[in-house]
XYZ file of N, CA, C and O in Angstrom:
352
model
N -10.825 26.084 9.524
C -10.030 24.846 9.388
C -8.990 25.067 8.460
O -9.086 25.621 7.356
N -7.710 24.631 8.825
C -6.604 24.799 8.046
C -6.408 23.468 7.121
O -6.448 22.324 7.710
N -6.240 23.740 5.932
C -5.994 22.474 5.030
C -4.486 22.372 4.672
O -3.866 23.257 4.224
N -3.958 21.250 5.141
C -2.557 21.040 4.972
C -2.298 20.448 3.484
O -3.110 19.732 2.944
N -1.145 20.885 2.960
C -0.831 20.383 1.603
C -0.721 18.929 1.562
O -0.224 18.243 2.586
N -0.957 18.336 0.506
C -0.997 16.902 0.349
C 0.516 16.468 0.306
O 1.421 17.188 -0.393
N 0.875 15.287 0.853
C 2.214 14.763 0.750
C 2.315 14.239 -0.657
O 1.356 13.867 -1.446
N 3.600 14.157 -1.300
C 3.831 13.649 -2.621
C 3.248 12.328 -2.859
O 2.753 11.899 -3.930
N 3.371 11.376 -1.832
C 2.715 10.055 -1.827
C 1.178 10.138 -2.083
O 0.701 9.319 -2.797
N 0.581 11.067 -1.417
C -0.919 11.189 -1.601
C -1.281 11.746 -3.134
O -2.155 11.164 -3.690
N -0.357 12.560 -3.604
C -0.593 13.018 -4.867
C -0.453 11.840 -5.919
O -1.201 11.747 -6.922
N 0.655 11.125 -5.687
C 0.854 9.961 -6.690
C -0.167 8.845 -6.445
O -0.616 8.241 -7.495
N -0.581 8.701 -5.288
C -1.776 7.854 -5.094
C -3.055 8.127 -5.918
O -3.739 7.458 -6.458
N -3.204 9.509 -5.874
C -4.433 9.991 -6.551
C -4.210 9.870 -8.077
O -5.190 9.622 -8.767
N -2.952 9.902 -8.562
C -2.751 9.605 -9.970
C -2.983 8.283 -10.346
O -3.625 7.983 -11.490
N -2.575 7.413 -9.564
C -2.853 5.932 -9.783
C -4.402 5.602 -9.746
O -4.824 4.878 -10.524
N -5.012 6.194 -8.792
C -6.499 6.016 -8.691
C -7.195 6.478 -10.034
O -8.035 5.883 -10.561
N -6.769 7.703 -10.422
C -7.276 8.323 -11.653
C -7.012 7.516 -12.881
O -7.960 7.217 -13.693
N -5.899 6.987 -12.947
C -5.570 5.975 -14.082
C -6.341 4.758 -14.124
O -6.861 4.304 -15.150
N -6.541 4.157 -12.829
C -7.392 2.991 -12.769
C -8.821 3.260 -13.202
O -9.444 2.453 -13.815
N -9.414 4.434 -12.651
C -10.747 4.658 -13.113
C -10.804 4.916 -14.586
O -11.804 4.509 -15.365
N -9.856 5.596 -15.315
C -9.822 5.880 -16.717
C -9.819 4.564 -17.426
O -10.533 4.386 -18.427
N -8.941 3.477 -16.920
C -8.902 2.237 -17.569
C -10.267 1.544 -17.436
O -10.748 0.937 -18.389
N -10.826 1.550 -16.227
C -12.164 0.984 -16.039
C -13.224 1.548 -16.854
O -14.076 0.940 -17.274
N -13.184 2.926 -17.140
C -14.057 3.521 -18.032
C -14.154 2.923 -19.334
O -15.141 2.873 -20.083
N -13.041 2.436 -19.818
C -12.853 1.849 -21.138
C -13.406 2.730 -22.254
O -13.013 3.907 -22.359
N -14.346 2.201 -23.019
C -15.000 2.873 -24.201
C -16.122 3.819 -23.909
O -16.533 4.489 -24.706
N -16.375 3.935 -22.627
C -17.479 4.819 -22.272
C -17.012 6.335 -22.177
O -15.785 6.517 -21.700
N -17.868 7.182 -22.585
C -17.464 8.535 -22.488
C -17.405 9.075 -21.033
O -18.117 8.627 -20.294
N -16.553 10.035 -20.876
C -16.503 10.660 -19.478
C -17.709 11.231 -19.104
O -18.250 11.111 -18.026
N -18.597 11.903 -20.008
C -19.870 12.379 -19.795
C -20.833 11.372 -19.383
O -21.598 11.635 -18.428
N -20.809 10.297 -19.964
C -21.809 9.252 -19.710
C -21.479 8.648 -18.289
O -22.482 8.428 -17.492
N -20.212 8.448 -17.970
C -19.907 7.911 -16.677
C -20.221 8.923 -15.578
O -20.726 8.568 -14.455
N -19.852 10.137 -15.744
C -20.049 11.205 -14.832
C -21.628 11.340 -14.606
O -22.066 11.469 -13.368
N -22.422 11.323 -15.581
C -23.886 11.524 -15.444
C -24.509 10.294 -14.605
O -25.185 10.570 -13.697
N -23.919 9.053 -14.961
C -24.401 7.925 -14.220
C -23.977 7.909 -12.663
O -24.743 7.446 -11.903
N -22.842 8.563 -12.454
C -22.363 8.619 -11.094
C -22.821 9.963 -10.446
O -22.440 10.060 -9.185
N -23.590 10.699 -11.009
C -24.145 11.867 -10.508
C -23.083 12.812 -10.064
O -23.115 13.460 -8.947
N -22.012 12.996 -10.883
C -20.943 13.963 -10.654
C -20.775 14.712 -11.998
O -21.255 14.287 -12.945
N -20.089 15.798 -11.866
C -19.861 16.582 -13.104
C -18.742 15.927 -13.913
O -17.833 15.414 -13.359
N -18.886 16.113 -15.246
C -17.794 15.572 -16.070
C -16.414 16.256 -15.804
O -15.409 15.663 -15.849
N -16.517 17.529 -15.329
C -15.136 18.220 -14.864
C -14.536 17.448 -13.722
O -13.413 17.384 -13.619
N -15.425 17.087 -12.684
C -15.004 16.450 -11.608
C -14.178 15.060 -11.984
O -13.196 14.777 -11.568
N -14.992 14.287 -12.848
C -14.302 13.099 -13.299
C -13.080 13.316 -14.072
O -12.081 12.578 -13.805
N -13.004 14.403 -14.867
C -11.712 14.739 -15.669
C -10.557 14.973 -14.570
O -9.551 14.567 -14.789
N -10.995 15.713 -13.589
C -9.895 16.184 -12.631
C -9.462 14.818 -11.872
O -8.168 14.782 -11.550
N -10.296 14.035 -11.622
C -9.856 12.788 -10.888
C -9.067 11.896 -11.723
O -7.975 11.451 -11.304
N -9.448 11.764 -12.898
C -8.763 10.914 -13.955
C -7.418 11.454 -14.299
O -6.369 10.642 -14.451
N -7.258 12.730 -14.206
C -5.812 13.317 -14.558
C -5.022 13.539 -13.300
O -3.894 14.044 -13.409
N -5.524 13.309 -12.084
C -4.809 13.431 -10.868
C -4.810 14.788 -10.388
O -4.128 15.085 -9.431
N -5.614 15.663 -10.940
C -5.685 17.024 -10.390
C -6.541 17.116 -9.178
O -6.528 18.081 -8.349
N -7.326 16.022 -8.941
C -8.138 15.976 -7.703
C -7.801 14.676 -7.046
O -8.384 13.693 -7.216
N -6.674 14.576 -6.279
C -6.071 13.373 -5.782
C -6.810 12.745 -4.633
O -6.590 11.566 -4.387
N -7.516 13.480 -4.030
C -8.339 12.929 -2.899
C -9.861 13.215 -3.008
O -10.326 14.068 -2.177
N -10.512 12.593 -3.939
C -11.873 12.889 -4.124
C -12.727 12.387 -2.961
O -12.275 11.649 -2.195
N -13.864 12.882 -2.750
C -14.722 12.543 -1.673
C -15.128 10.972 -1.748
O -15.230 10.420 -2.787
N -15.235 10.350 -0.624
C -15.615 9.050 -0.558
C -16.842 8.686 -1.234
O -16.813 7.669 -2.081
N -17.941 9.443 -1.121
C -19.114 9.200 -1.834
C -18.924 9.142 -3.463
O -19.595 8.421 -4.080
N -18.073 10.011 -3.935
C -17.814 10.132 -5.309
C -17.189 8.800 -5.714
O -17.549 8.296 -6.865
N -16.176 8.333 -4.984
C -15.481 6.975 -5.438
C -16.512 5.825 -5.222
O -16.446 5.016 -6.125
N -17.387 5.973 -4.292
C -18.457 4.838 -4.147
C -19.313 4.928 -5.433
O -19.444 3.687 -5.999
N -19.662 5.995 -5.877
C -20.542 6.143 -7.055
C -19.863 5.603 -8.322
O -20.426 4.852 -9.135
N -18.599 6.149 -8.466
C -17.814 5.683 -9.672
C -17.626 4.137 -9.451
O -17.622 3.566 -10.623
N -17.273 3.609 -8.442
C -17.103 2.227 -8.320
C -18.318 1.325 -8.811
O -18.181 0.463 -9.607
N -19.473 1.828 -8.304
C -20.719 1.178 -8.736
C -21.039 1.237 -10.132
O -21.236 0.352 -10.907
N -20.777 2.491 -10.771
C -21.074 2.765 -12.254
C -19.968 1.921 -13.117
O -20.409 1.457 -14.148
N -18.829 1.873 -12.704
C -17.741 1.219 -13.437
C -17.602 -0.247 -13.125
O -16.914 -0.927 -13.906
N -18.311 -0.701 -12.164
C -18.281 -2.205 -11.826
C -16.861 -2.631 -11.286
O -16.374 -3.682 -11.484
N -16.254 -1.645 -10.511
C -14.922 -1.913 -9.925
C -15.160 -1.883 -8.392
O -15.895 -0.962 -7.834
N -14.757 -2.981 -7.613
C -14.877 -2.982 -6.230
C -14.221 -1.924 -5.435
O -13.131 -1.436 -5.952
N -14.693 -1.381 -4.416
C -14.055 -0.463 -3.570
C -12.694 -0.979 -3.045
O -11.679 -0.242 -3.014
N -12.655 -2.168 -2.651
C -11.423 -2.849 -2.249
C -10.292 -2.685 -3.289
O -9.070 -2.554 -3.002
N -10.736 -3.001 -4.506
C -9.638 -2.894 -5.581
C -9.154 -1.431 -5.865
O -8.012 -1.219 -5.946
N -10.074 -0.466 -5.684
C -9.747 0.914 -5.858
C -8.815 1.422 -4.663
O -7.804 1.996 -4.782
N -9.124 0.788 -3.462
C -8.349 1.192 -2.266
C -7.005 0.594 -2.411
O -5.906 1.124 -2.158
N -6.796 -0.693 -3.056
C -5.524 -1.230 -3.249
C -4.721 -0.434 -4.142
O -3.513 -0.250 -3.910
N -5.243 0.033 -5.316
C -4.562 0.931 -6.240
C -4.054 2.116 -5.551
O -2.989 2.532 -5.707
N -4.901 2.736 -4.705
C -4.577 3.986 -3.917
C -3.437 3.723 -3.070
O -2.647 4.548 -2.946
N -3.372 2.546 -2.321
C -2.477 2.339 -1.295
C -1.140 1.696 -1.758
O -0.205 1.911 -1.131
N -1.117 1.147 -2.992
C -0.039 0.418 -3.339
C 0.960 1.358 -4.129
O 0.632 2.140 -5.128
N 2.180 1.413 -3.485
C 3.298 2.397 -3.974
C 4.067 1.534 -4.942
O 4.768 0.513 -4.543
N 4.103 1.756 -6.295
C 4.896 0.975 -7.199
C 6.485 0.981 -6.838
O 7.144 0.048 -7.012
N 6.956 1.989 -6.306
C 8.408 2.059 -5.849
C 8.626 0.959 -4.760
O 9.712 0.411 -4.787
N 7.655 0.731 -3.875
C 7.916 -0.241 -2.887
C 7.832 -1.643 -3.464
O 8.553 -2.605 -3.177
N 6.971 -1.845 -4.541
C 6.843 -3.121 -5.150
C 8.179 -3.403 -5.947
O 8.615 -4.649 -6.035
N 8.751 -2.462 -6.526
C 9.943 -2.679 -7.397
C 11.181 -2.902 -6.409
O 12.121 -3.653 -6.819
N 11.114 -2.450 -5.289
C 12.219 -2.708 -4.286
C 12.174 -4.069 -3.775
O 13.257 -4.563 -3.271
N 11.088 -4.763 -3.775
C 11.113 -6.123 -3.222
C 11.496 -7.197 -4.190
O 11.614 -7.132 -5.279
């Protein structure tokens, strides 16, 4: 299977998603959230910093549940391009 490089829009969407998750984590430690979501703290760190812009769906589901953020809200963050919002 050939893995195609991500488009710049996908990379930026991953950064927005990571920032939203970091904000939702608020005062909780990354290790605490990662443990509750059954992922490694390193994976959470990569998602939050945008180094893992397209995490697995199951990972996002678990983080959504642990952080109390709806999947539809996270999807909106991922799909919303701020440049398009500024242009309107």
